[in-house]
XYZ file of C-alpha atoms in Angstrom:
762
model
C 19.526 -26.809 31.629
C 20.158 -23.444 30.412
C 23.841 -23.376 30.826
C 24.161 -27.088 29.798
C 22.352 -26.127 26.364
C 24.697 -23.100 25.813
C 27.716 -25.518 26.305
C 26.139 -28.126 24.056
C 25.754 -25.275 21.334
C 29.372 -24.280 21.705
C 30.358 -27.818 21.317
C 28.408 -28.074 17.943
C 29.575 -24.739 16.712
C 33.272 -25.751 17.403
C 33.053 -28.529 15.187
C 31.738 -26.423 12.371
C 34.864 -24.229 12.394
C 37.124 -27.297 11.724
C 38.953 -27.494 8.318
C 39.122 -31.394 8.816
C 37.046 -33.731 10.778
C 38.699 -35.790 13.602
C 39.086 -39.470 13.428
C 35.752 -41.441 13.312
C 36.865 -43.227 16.670
C 36.025 -39.945 18.471
C 32.263 -40.915 17.792
C 32.551 -43.510 20.273
C 32.902 -40.902 22.828
C 29.437 -39.910 22.546
C 28.323 -43.301 24.231
C 30.588 -42.511 27.222
C 30.120 -38.709 27.709
C 26.771 -38.523 29.002
C 26.862 -41.231 31.709
C 30.403 -40.205 32.544
C 28.848 -36.642 33.205
C 26.357 -38.048 35.587
C 28.952 -39.693 37.597
C 31.241 -36.811 37.896
C 30.938 -33.655 40.116
C 28.628 -30.954 38.899
C 31.578 -28.926 38.058
C 32.412 -31.260 35.129
C 28.851 -31.190 33.979
C 29.368 -28.062 31.539
C 32.637 -29.686 29.721
C 30.660 -32.738 29.213
C 27.749 -30.976 27.694
C 30.208 -29.216 25.485
C 31.982 -32.438 24.422
C 28.358 -34.128 23.938
C 27.634 -31.274 21.287
C 30.970 -31.653 19.549
C 30.416 -35.384 19.222
C 26.977 -35.272 18.342
C 27.753 -32.848 15.530
C 30.674 -35.249 14.487
C 28.510 -38.132 14.265
C 26.233 -36.223 11.920
C 29.145 -34.939 9.667
C 30.712 -38.476 9.350
C 27.349 -39.824 8.166
C 26.548 -37.323 5.620
C 30.148 -36.929 4.126
C 30.405 -40.770 4.030
C 27.494 -40.390 1.211
C 29.909 -39.150 -1.531
C 30.398 -39.417 -5.193
C 33.329 -41.682 -6.056
C 35.889 -39.560 -7.988
C 36.197 -42.164 -10.935
C 32.367 -41.463 -11.741
C 32.615 -37.614 -11.869
C 31.920 -36.349 -15.201
C 30.799 -39.860 -16.436
C 27.730 -40.714 -18.056
C 25.386 -42.636 -15.436
C 22.296 -44.235 -15.865
C 20.009 -43.583 -12.636
C 16.472 -44.718 -11.547
C 14.746 -42.823 -8.784
C 12.232 -40.443 -7.720
C 11.705 -36.589 -7.974
C 11.723 -35.505 -4.453
C 11.243 -31.750 -4.549
C 8.880 -29.115 -6.206
C 10.456 -28.840 -9.770
C 11.582 -25.056 -10.195
C 11.037 -24.065 -13.873
C 13.627 -21.508 -15.305
C 13.977 -19.841 -18.614
C 15.949 -22.727 -20.322
C 15.814 -25.618 -17.695
C 14.062 -27.181 -14.707
C 15.733 -27.777 -11.494
C 14.734 -30.542 -9.072
C 16.115 -32.864 -6.356
C 16.417 -36.584 -7.367
C 16.556 -39.507 -4.848
C 18.441 -42.336 -6.519
C 17.034 -45.997 -6.104
C 19.485 -47.791 -8.614
C 22.586 -46.589 -10.781
C 24.729 -48.023 -13.425
C 28.028 -46.968 -15.116
C 27.524 -48.745 -18.642
C 26.404 -52.403 -17.591
C 28.031 -52.035 -13.982
C 25.951 -51.200 -10.992
C 27.587 -48.464 -9.056
C 26.816 -46.510 -5.867
C 26.188 -42.812 -5.978
C 24.897 -40.349 -3.247
C 21.342 -40.728 -2.320
C 20.205 -37.288 -3.007
C 21.040 -35.246 -6.025
C 20.376 -31.762 -7.127
C 19.887 -32.070 -11.059
C 19.329 -29.502 -13.858
C 17.460 -30.660 -17.022
C 18.245 -28.175 -19.984
C 16.108 -27.572 -23.046
C 13.410 -30.223 -22.221
C 9.762 -30.296 -23.003
C 9.152 -32.845 -19.973
C 6.688 -31.823 -17.604
C 8.016 -33.197 -14.276
C 5.950 -33.649 -11.103
C 7.192 -34.485 -7.627
C 6.845 -38.148 -6.736
C 7.363 -39.449 -10.334
C 9.702 -42.214 -10.976
C 12.165 -41.660 -13.839
C 15.064 -43.228 -15.561
C 17.626 -40.630 -16.467
C 21.094 -40.597 -18.000
C 23.105 -37.914 -16.007
C 26.663 -36.497 -15.265
C 27.363 -35.873 -11.894
C 30.106 -33.779 -9.945
C 30.859 -33.325 -6.201
C 29.493 -30.312 -4.509
C 31.432 -27.424 -5.692
C 30.595 -23.582 -5.571
C 32.367 -20.197 -5.865
C 34.561 -19.355 -2.824
C 34.978 -15.724 -2.257
C 35.208 -13.375 0.853
C 31.821 -12.257 1.605
C 30.157 -14.748 -0.822
C 27.395 -17.315 -0.339
C 28.862 -20.921 0.637
C 27.090 -22.968 -1.842
C 28.755 -25.985 -0.859
C 27.918 -25.380 2.840
C 24.195 -24.973 1.657
C 24.312 -28.273 -0.203
C 26.012 -30.105 2.865
C 23.197 -28.759 5.129
C 20.514 -30.048 2.897
C 22.310 -33.432 2.620
C 22.911 -33.071 -1.028
C 26.135 -34.676 -1.906
C 26.364 -34.472 -5.683
C 25.091 -32.172 -8.445
C 24.579 -32.666 -12.127
C 22.613 -32.338 -15.343
C 20.464 -34.592 -17.431
C 21.983 -35.581 -20.726
C 19.889 -35.715 -24.023
C 19.312 -39.371 -24.474
C 16.740 -41.948 -25.358
C 17.294 -43.658 -22.279
C 15.371 -40.735 -20.383
C 12.216 -42.304 -19.477
C 9.143 -41.719 -17.317
C 8.629 -44.868 -15.302
C 5.537 -44.146 -13.083
C 3.335 -41.440 -11.400
C 2.571 -40.846 -7.754
C 5.178 -43.426 -6.388
C 6.226 -41.517 -3.296
C 6.583 -38.142 -1.647
C 2.699 -37.447 -1.186
C 3.480 -34.353 0.609
C 5.521 -32.840 -2.239
C 2.879 -33.746 -4.718
C 0.306 -32.179 -2.599
C 2.412 -28.962 -2.550
C 2.834 -29.170 -6.193
C -0.886 -29.517 -6.898
C -1.412 -26.424 -4.563
C 1.191 -24.398 -6.286
C -0.105 -25.096 -9.721
C -3.677 -24.016 -8.673
C -2.708 -21.084 -6.972
C -0.459 -19.901 -9.870
C -3.223 -20.602 -12.174
C -5.725 -18.568 -9.945
C -3.224 -15.567 -9.728
C -2.053 -15.881 -13.119
C -2.121 -12.303 -14.006
C -1.159 -10.854 -10.339
C 2.354 -9.365 -10.005
C 2.690 -10.630 -6.292
C 1.826 -14.264 -7.501
C 5.342 -15.483 -6.452
C 4.953 -13.756 -2.909
C 1.590 -15.423 -2.179
C 3.277 -18.936 -3.210
C 6.035 -18.239 -0.768
C 3.600 -17.217 2.090
C 1.512 -20.417 1.610
C 3.711 -23.325 0.547
C 7.232 -21.771 1.015
C 8.143 -21.618 -2.518
C 10.259 -18.454 -3.260
C 11.370 -19.263 -6.730
C 8.761 -17.189 -8.405
C 9.551 -14.010 -6.587
C 10.441 -11.322 -9.054
C 14.108 -10.280 -8.559
C 13.039 -6.562 -8.356
C 10.578 -7.337 -5.470
C 13.106 -9.349 -3.674
C 15.349 -6.415 -3.764
C 12.669 -4.094 -2.361
C 12.198 -6.655 0.470
C 15.921 -6.819 1.228
C 16.252 -2.970 1.203
C 13.478 -2.703 3.598
C 14.399 -5.566 5.905
C 11.221 -7.383 5.120
C 12.591 -10.263 3.199
C 12.110 -12.509 6.442
C 8.422 -12.398 5.889
C 8.691 -14.615 2.565
C 10.048 -17.509 4.763
C 7.505 -19.677 6.530
C 9.498 -19.769 9.807
C 8.921 -18.568 13.387
C 7.077 -15.589 12.826
C 4.188 -17.034 10.613
C 4.004 -20.312 12.288
C 3.998 -18.624 15.679
C 1.443 -16.240 14.681
C -0.894 -18.957 13.013
C -0.481 -21.175 16.138
C -1.400 -18.374 18.554
C -4.417 -17.416 16.632
C -5.476 -21.022 16.548
C -4.821 -21.211 20.350
C -7.054 -18.302 21.048
C -9.750 -19.553 18.591
C -9.684 -23.117 19.876
C -9.842 -21.798 23.401
C -12.786 -19.715 22.801
C -14.808 -22.234 20.871
C -14.089 -25.138 23.191
C -15.881 -23.161 26.006
C -19.132 -23.622 24.076
C -18.561 -27.397 24.180
C -20.313 -27.862 27.474
C -19.531 -31.626 28.298
C -16.213 -31.363 26.677
C -15.082 -28.822 29.189
C -15.389 -31.573 31.727
C -12.576 -33.790 30.521
C -10.444 -31.360 28.637
C -9.748 -27.717 29.705
C -10.160 -25.025 27.114
C -6.533 -23.994 27.142
C -5.326 -27.642 26.301
C -7.953 -27.743 23.416
C -6.461 -24.537 22.138
C -3.002 -25.958 22.254
C -3.938 -29.057 20.534
C -5.729 -27.117 17.796
C -2.485 -24.707 17.737
C -0.092 -27.764 17.509
C -2.003 -29.464 14.754
C -2.327 -26.206 12.822
C 1.304 -25.328 13.035
C 2.450 -28.713 12.103
C 0.048 -28.510 8.997
C 1.459 -25.111 8.039
C 5.028 -26.653 8.231
C 3.984 -29.511 6.103
C 2.594 -27.007 3.391
C 6.336 -25.461 3.402
C 7.703 -29.092 2.850
C 9.143 -29.296 6.533
C 11.997 -27.068 5.359
C 14.773 -26.357 7.789
C 13.292 -22.930 8.957
C 9.824 -24.473 9.511
C 11.417 -27.384 11.458
C 12.933 -25.019 13.908
C 9.948 -22.902 14.252
C 7.700 -26.013 14.769
C 10.074 -27.466 17.541
C 9.708 -24.017 19.344
C 5.906 -23.980 19.078
C 5.653 -27.680 20.185
C 7.713 -26.900 23.377
C 5.297 -24.123 24.394
C 2.117 -26.133 23.547
C 3.494 -29.283 25.108
C 4.139 -27.419 28.204
C 0.404 -26.454 28.335
C -0.734 -29.778 27.592
C 1.397 -31.374 30.379
C 0.401 -28.589 32.970
C 4.115 -27.926 33.411
C 4.724 -24.128 32.926
C 8.350 -23.194 32.430
C 10.078 -19.758 32.367
C 10.640 -18.065 29.061
C 14.317 -18.737 29.241
C 13.909 -22.409 29.899
C 11.372 -22.693 26.936
C 13.933 -20.951 24.832
C 16.614 -23.464 26.100
C 14.579 -26.425 25.481
C 13.799 -25.444 22.097
C 17.255 -24.660 21.273
C 18.420 -28.090 22.549
C 15.831 -29.996 20.618
C 16.697 -28.168 17.486
C 20.306 -29.124 17.897
C 19.471 -32.565 18.698
C 17.344 -32.839 15.641
C 19.579 -31.137 13.170
C 23.072 -30.060 14.672
C 23.646 -28.610 11.146
C 21.160 -25.719 11.921
C 24.059 -23.576 13.261
C 25.249 -23.013 9.680
C 22.079 -21.102 8.875
C 21.842 -17.568 9.459
C 18.077 -17.912 10.154
C 18.934 -20.113 13.026
C 20.721 -17.268 14.874
C 18.307 -14.623 13.763
C 15.282 -16.542 15.006
C 16.645 -17.429 18.271
C 18.355 -14.283 19.027
C 15.182 -12.451 18.158
C 12.984 -14.505 20.661
C 15.701 -14.002 23.454
C 15.478 -10.239 22.678
C 11.858 -10.015 23.177
C 12.326 -11.964 26.480
C 14.934 -9.706 27.599
C 13.044 -6.596 26.850
C 9.948 -7.715 28.552
C 11.883 -8.978 31.574
C 11.725 -6.629 34.663
C 9.145 -4.078 33.128
C 5.936 -3.405 34.883
C 2.726 -1.595 33.856
C 0.241 -2.217 31.043
C 0.626 -0.373 27.806
C -1.467 -0.199 24.791
C -1.050 -3.078 22.512
C -0.218 -0.795 19.502
C 2.571 0.788 21.640
C 3.872 -2.704 22.795
C 4.045 -3.848 19.275
C 6.085 -0.600 18.257
C 8.405 -1.233 21.273
C 9.050 -4.821 20.513
C 9.683 -4.061 16.775
C 12.337 -1.432 18.025
C 13.986 -3.965 20.422
C 14.254 -6.607 17.526
C 15.789 -4.124 15.142
C 18.247 -2.785 17.722
C 19.067 -6.171 19.268
C 19.689 -7.585 15.806
C 21.752 -5.007 14.510
C 25.160 -6.225 15.408
C 24.221 -9.688 14.254
C 22.953 -8.468 11.116
C 26.029 -6.445 10.205
C 28.261 -9.529 11.116
C 26.302 -11.873 8.845
C 25.598 -9.655 6.031
C 27.797 -6.309 6.202
C 24.746 -4.275 5.636
C 21.414 -3.496 7.373
C 18.142 -1.763 6.475
C 17.912 1.556 8.440
C 14.309 1.475 7.551
C 13.516 -1.917 8.706
C 11.736 -0.821 11.928
C 9.321 1.339 9.915
C 8.731 -1.154 7.156
C 8.301 -3.929 9.567
C 5.940 -1.981 11.769
C 3.828 -1.608 8.622
C 4.175 -5.049 6.883
C 4.265 -7.534 9.696
C 0.746 -6.799 11.044
C -0.557 -6.629 7.529
C 0.952 -9.739 6.080
C 0.594 -11.989 9.299
C -3.033 -10.913 10.183
C -4.377 -10.380 6.908
C -2.502 -11.662 3.940
C -1.368 -15.080 5.369
C -4.791 -16.045 6.842
C -6.660 -15.013 3.588
C -4.116 -16.978 1.545
C -4.197 -19.935 3.771
C -7.957 -19.998 3.936
C -8.214 -19.574 0.163
C -5.925 -22.709 -0.143
C -7.936 -24.715 2.252
C -11.068 -23.877 0.315
C -9.583 -24.540 -3.063
C -10.845 -28.332 -3.183
C -14.258 -27.260 -1.959
C -15.199 -24.053 -3.812
C -12.929 -22.727 -6.514
C -14.743 -19.634 -6.958
C -14.699 -18.575 -3.338
C -10.946 -19.580 -2.858
C -10.145 -17.601 -5.977
C -11.828 -14.464 -4.363
C -9.777 -15.188 -1.069
C -6.571 -15.482 -2.928
C -7.102 -12.428 -4.990
C -8.052 -10.357 -1.971
C -4.815 -11.458 -0.353
C -2.955 -10.677 -3.458
C -4.609 -7.156 -3.597
C -3.531 -6.399 -0.024
C -0.073 -7.582 -0.915
C 0.292 -5.263 -3.944
C -0.542 -2.397 -1.650
C 2.108 -3.499 0.866
C 4.713 -3.772 -1.845
C 3.741 -0.238 -3.121
C 4.513 0.978 0.394
C 7.658 -0.955 0.706
C 8.867 0.309 -2.800
C 8.579 3.924 -1.550
C 10.471 3.085 1.454
C 13.204 1.246 -0.396
C 13.801 4.339 -2.791
C 14.595 6.581 0.180
C 17.884 7.777 0.447
C 20.098 6.083 3.118
C 17.593 3.162 3.232
C 20.702 0.579 3.734
C 23.664 1.065 5.585
C 26.712 -0.999 4.455
C 29.799 -1.656 6.547
C 32.951 -3.920 6.195
C 33.189 -7.243 7.988
C 33.253 -6.750 11.703
C 36.226 -8.142 13.850
C 35.837 -10.035 17.056
C 36.155 -6.989 19.456
C 33.901 -4.838 17.398
C 30.988 -7.385 17.552
C 31.661 -8.050 21.203
C 31.399 -4.156 21.913
C 28.262 -3.738 19.645
C 26.580 -6.694 21.367
C 27.243 -5.219 24.821
C 25.898 -1.857 23.631
C 22.839 -3.259 22.259
C 22.215 -5.163 25.494
C 22.791 -1.847 27.711
C 20.407 -0.079 25.208
C 17.553 -2.567 25.620
C 17.732 -2.493 29.555
C 15.056 -1.001 31.197
C 15.070 2.895 31.852
C 17.155 3.880 34.747
C 19.478 0.995 34.220
C 23.058 2.302 35.294
C 25.537 3.011 32.132
C 22.525 2.703 29.692
C 23.754 5.669 27.660
C 27.143 4.101 27.188
C 25.517 1.627 24.753
C 25.701 4.042 21.986
C 29.375 4.598 22.341
C 29.928 0.854 22.181
C 28.039 0.762 18.857
C 30.339 3.305 17.289
C 33.084 0.991 16.245
C 30.823 -1.245 14.498
C 29.254 1.771 12.631
C 32.486 3.474 11.864
C 34.300 0.449 10.523
C 38.031 0.138 10.331
C 40.278 1.446 7.629
C 41.146 -0.648 4.525
C 44.364 -1.881 6.206
C 46.176 -1.121 2.795
C 49.282 1.267 3.447
C 49.841 3.898 0.801
C 52.203 2.586 -1.964
C 50.735 -0.798 -1.727
C 47.764 -2.678 -3.291
C 45.678 -5.704 -2.760
C 44.857 -7.578 -5.763
C 42.139 -10.242 -5.734
C 41.226 -12.423 -8.769
C 37.621 -13.572 -7.635
C 36.143 -16.974 -8.274
C 33.229 -16.624 -10.789
C 33.481 -20.035 -12.623
C 34.361 -19.778 -16.175
C 34.703 -16.218 -16.578
C 36.804 -13.210 -15.093
C 36.310 -10.612 -12.195
C 39.130 -8.891 -10.364
C 39.345 -6.184 -7.679
C 42.333 -3.994 -7.122
C 42.264 -1.980 -3.730
C 44.491 0.877 -2.842
C 44.653 2.865 0.464
C 41.562 4.898 -0.513
C 40.336 3.505 -3.791
C 38.944 0.453 -5.607
C 38.926 -0.886 -9.051
C 36.917 -3.549 -10.742
C 38.259 -5.256 -13.854
C 35.409 -7.289 -15.351
C 32.254 -8.670 -13.610
C 32.204 -12.409 -14.435
C 29.259 -14.073 -16.136
C 25.561 -13.672 -16.167
C 24.067 -17.291 -15.936
C 20.289 -16.114 -15.866
C 17.873 -13.486 -15.464
C 18.038 -14.174 -11.645
C 21.717 -15.007 -11.142
C 24.790 -13.267 -12.183
C 28.315 -12.928 -10.340
C 27.987 -9.022 -10.309
C 25.397 -9.497 -7.609
C 26.424 -12.833 -6.298
C 30.195 -12.388 -6.011
C 31.583 -8.877 -6.910
C 29.102 -6.813 -4.794
C 29.468 -8.930 -1.718
C 33.051 -8.987 -1.958
C 33.346 -5.013 -1.994
C 30.590 -4.871 0.830
C 32.629 -7.259 2.971
C 35.900 -5.226 2.299
C 33.922 -2.063 3.390
C 33.803 -0.322 0.116
C 30.688 1.698 -0.815
C 31.509 2.873 -4.091
C 33.743 1.716 -7.114
C 36.035 4.321 -8.300
C 36.644 2.856 -11.712
C 35.086 -0.229 -13.509
C 36.789 -1.588 -16.539
C 35.028 -4.013 -18.826
C 37.473 -5.688 -20.959
C 35.435 -6.677 -23.833
C 31.776 -7.624 -24.506
C 31.779 -11.487 -23.941
C 29.081 -12.465 -21.401
C 31.391 -14.000 -19.126
C 33.167 -10.800 -18.573
C 30.343 -8.252 -18.879
C 27.673 -10.484 -17.569
C 27.574 -9.024 -13.891
C 27.994 -5.328 -14.926
C 24.460 -4.265 -14.910
C 23.930 -5.558 -11.426
C 27.119 -3.896 -9.999
C 26.084 -0.646 -11.639
C 22.537 -0.942 -10.146
C 23.840 -1.926 -6.575
C 26.754 0.441 -6.174
C 27.927 3.977 -7.235
C 30.606 3.868 -9.893
C 32.572 6.907 -10.743
C 34.291 6.195 -13.895
C 33.564 3.329 -16.460
C 35.817 2.431 -19.262
C 35.530 -0.512 -21.879
C 36.495 -1.482 -25.256
C 32.938 -2.063 -25.965
C 31.029 1.210 -24.882
C 27.942 0.541 -26.998
C 27.237 -2.581 -24.797
C 27.030 -0.180 -21.773
C 25.028 2.494 -23.699
C 22.948 3.374 -20.421
C 25.875 4.614 -18.460
C 28.754 7.249 -19.642
C 31.611 5.017 -20.725
C 35.078 5.948 -21.755
C 36.754 3.883 -24.444
C 39.818 2.311 -22.942
C 43.060 2.962 -25.022
C 46.733 2.461 -24.771
C 48.479 5.176 -23.054
C 45.788 6.067 -20.457
C 47.442 6.114 -16.978
C 46.600 7.372 -13.577
C 47.917 6.930 -10.034
C 46.197 6.266 -6.717
C 47.699 6.388 -3.364
C 51.095 5.706 -4.785
C 49.923 2.908 -6.945
C 50.265 3.143 -10.628
C 47.768 1.992 -13.381
C 48.295 1.774 -17.186
C 46.265 0.681 -20.161
C 48.560 -1.052 -22.567
C 45.859 -2.070 -25.174
C 44.101 -1.598 -27.439
C 45.597 1.078 -29.392
C 43.445 3.746 -30.850
C 44.537 3.472 -34.319
C 44.055 -0.302 -34.826
C 40.968 -2.453 -35.522
C 40.760 -5.745 -33.532
C 38.448 -8.807 -33.370
C 36.363 -9.178 -30.307
C 38.798 -10.909 -27.998
C 41.846 -9.187 -29.384
C 40.204 -5.685 -28.628
C 40.103 -6.456 -24.923
C 41.403 -3.922 -22.611
C 44.820 -4.836 -20.952
C 45.767 -3.236 -17.656
C 48.865 -3.184 -15.721
C 49.079 -2.244 -12.082
C 52.278 -1.493 -10.365
C 53.220 -0.957 -6.681
C 56.602 -0.859 -5.680
C 58.596 -3.382 -7.370
C 55.536 -5.671 -7.869
C 52.981 -5.551 -10.632
C 50.106 -7.630 -12.034
C 48.938 -7.902 -15.544
C 45.303 -8.212 -16.599
C 44.767 -9.386 -20.180
C 41.115 -10.005 -20.679
C 40.672 -12.569 -23.598
C 43.434 -11.378 -25.837
C 44.807 -13.895 -28.449
C 48.008 -14.330 -30.465
C 47.211 -11.318 -32.678
C 47.066 -8.787 -29.581
C 49.880 -10.555 -27.927
C 51.989 -10.022 -31.034
C 50.992 -6.330 -31.211
C 51.863 -5.636 -27.565
C 55.342 -7.155 -28.090
C 55.873 -4.992 -31.244
C 54.761 -1.756 -29.250
C 57.099 -1.988 -26.218
C 57.644 -5.234 -24.859
C 59.417 -3.840 -21.719
C 56.134 -2.636 -20.334
C 54.650 -6.187 -20.069
C 57.047 -7.153 -17.382
C 54.969 -8.382 -14.437
C 55.153 -10.711 -11.389
C 51.694 -11.733 -11.624
C 49.972 -12.501 -14.972
C 46.300 -13.216 -15.147
C 46.534 -15.739 -18.222
C 45.031 -14.407 -21.523
C 41.799 -15.975 -22.428
C 41.631 -18.354 -19.556
C 44.630 -20.384 -20.877
C 43.062 -21.322 -24.335
C 45.230 -22.527 -27.083
C 44.530 -19.318 -29.028
C 46.882 -17.405 -26.546
C 49.862 -17.339 -24.078
C 52.509 -17.815 -26.866
C 55.989 -18.432 -25.769
C 57.464 -14.864 -26.628
C 54.602 -13.392 -24.759
C 55.395 -15.262 -21.525
C 59.078 -14.714 -22.080
C 58.408 -10.769 -22.338
C 56.075 -10.929 -19.228
C 58.394 -12.972 -17.283
C 55.885 -13.758 -14.423
C 56.507 -15.526 -11.199
C 52.872 -16.509 -11.061
C 50.111 -17.177 -13.729
C 46.625 -17.166 -12.658
C 43.769 -19.069 -14.572
C 40.283 -17.821 -14.067
C 38.503 -20.899 -15.015
C 35.330 -22.973 -14.028
C 35.405 -26.176 -12.089
C 35.470 -29.182 -14.674
C 34.727 -26.590 -17.517
C 33.751 -27.861 -20.699
C 36.547 -26.161 -22.620
C 39.076 -28.046 -20.826
C 40.817 -24.522 -19.726
C 43.718 -24.291 -19.140
C 44.800 -26.435 -22.146
C 47.449 -28.725 -21.696
C 49.760 -27.080 -24.174
C 49.351 -23.919 -22.502
C 50.234 -25.374 -19.258
C 53.354 -27.086 -20.771
C 54.459 -23.691 -21.965
C 54.213 -22.002 -18.546
C 56.007 -25.040 -16.976
C 58.852 -24.881 -19.336
C 59.163 -21.048 -18.268
C 59.328 -22.129 -14.586
C 56.087 -20.269 -13.900
C 54.016 -21.183 -10.743
C 50.401 -21.930 -11.623
C 47.108 -21.277 -9.755
C 43.597 -21.459 -10.879
C 40.239 -20.033 -9.128
C 38.564 -23.417 -9.656
C 41.022 -25.042 -7.327
C 42.200 -22.120 -5.124
C 39.004 -19.830 -4.907
C 39.689 -16.282 -4.877
C 43.256 -15.532 -5.070
C 44.855 -12.652 -3.361
C 48.246 -10.754 -3.670
C 49.506 -7.942 -1.450
C 51.587 -5.829 -4.043
C 54.165 -3.440 -2.951
C 55.128 -5.454 0.376
C 57.968 -7.539 1.169
C 56.021 -10.790 1.551
C 53.532 -11.248 -1.392
C 52.739 -14.799 -1.660
C 49.583 -15.842 -3.063
C 46.536 -16.534 -0.697
C 43.887 -18.803 -2.019
C 40.583 -18.432 -0.107
C 39.474 -21.967 -0.441
C 42.437 -23.046 1.651
C 42.425 -20.181 4.305
C 38.587 -20.243 4.796
C 38.206 -24.098 4.325
C 35.687 -25.980 6.437
C 35.407 -29.793 6.479
C 32.682 -29.844 3.916
C 34.346 -28.101 1.150
C 35.570 -29.719 -1.831
C 39.286 -30.366 -1.862
């Protein structure tokens, strides 16, 4: 069973590494693999388990991907009728929600669209409620997200949640509310509870955290509070998953068992442990329902159910068999669970606890046992956290030792009790919720102090296979009981992961990466020992910008712990939008810009023609703007040329025809470059024929958004580059684009191609 489950897991995991799916005919193999395995010799059972896992994942993948948006309907006005299937999330200028389609039309023609959509409705006064039926005029597009090394895989997240198209609601008289409370009663209940809790805690700074702990809605958590939770390694507390559901189930098991012993006659037909197990299972199910049966809660509920059902059926099983059974059930229920980092963190954490407790004798004080378990989890998860996130909180053991008992034993029970009492006695419920919030404020005060400590977080480059395997082996040795032979070698095996690898960029060469930030610009130039960031992409809202979501994860994934030079070409939000987040999250040695006033909180050097420097044999030169010339906003953009060996890249910001003409007049020979980042994203106001001729690029790169509303790059610009024989690439199609300058082979590498998985947009 245990080895078979691991083989099944490997089969599912193998499927998720594929760039394209095998033929659907393979799915029929699922019907033959299990009975065939029963007939074969035992030595064939493990391969059959592995093949079964592969085919089970394949069957799910084919069913999900079959529900796709026809290409002809992308970007078209569609009239939909359906129901709001999630808690609407209200943002500053829009509301976001999931919509389940019942009927769809394109004009007068009925059409088929994916069943579940993720929609935004901008500048609306409509108050949306889960379960309502609406008729909406929308525009849809296939799932598409930024594709960058180290970045979040939004397309994978949509795929895992079975959302096969996204879009927005158009302003139209066709938008009409059809009916109330026509479906999704659980989501309606959650929204009612959310509104009541939010109203009761209206002035509390931790209102969003209480909502996350009670109903699993994290949309209202303050970004600064979320940063503190991440810095201290306690952000897992904000997910209703294994920890909270397990603790609530455990408390209810002990309480139910204790109370049932007073039942007298009831003890004759149902033993107290079984009564406790029933209460624990019902409570865990109710708590998971409050979280909307989200993917993490589904995993946690399955794990709790395995343990409680074993008690109810009087069939005790070993800890490892319990874990294997839960793992197999989770994979059977949802093979896509392996795509979530929470899947690996939760199962590995439980396995670490079982491993740590195995073979140890003697009773210890409970507080000491709690400290020891927290240490085991922090040490055991260290390699996995570095592999998944390239950073780990060094103060997490202390922070969790303080926060976990307080949150799990005080805040969560008080908040849940207050929620249960809400319909019965609003005043008493408000007191309980305020008490929970008051304790949570104290916890956040402690966490804030820990988060501000120097060296609270350690960052490292993405680990390769041998580093990860050595680190896992080292952690296993360190977690072994005292006296285990070779235990001290574990520290040595962790060192390669801690030390990291050299940048891999030889002196005299440079790695240039144009990041995929949608309709905006962000690029990174790396030399042997230095890094430069040119622009930081757009800021979409107070909670999301590409400095934090794209640029910083890329730098961390590459192992950079500081930026040597940040250049902000000009002040448009699609170029400067992520700068504040980058400056808050990473040290930056030098900042230069054509708009120093927009970065007034930091020391900024105006970028001017003639500035030049050299790093590790790579030459950098500012070609524009000139100090003695006034220019409009776009034409004042900093223009940077990077040269390594015989190759060069020219970054032009948003310059237009006037600035291009000035550059040609000053010294056209300096413009010569093999790679050109297209001026102003390929708009008609730039990329003149004389400028293209002077640069003479082999490749031109367009930093543009997918299906952007400006139509960049414009057809006339594309035609001019085609006539000049220039190869064209864009970030919407290729994802992040990388060049290795100064080397013999410097072909472009598109991340969307090299890191493709079968669910990614082509």
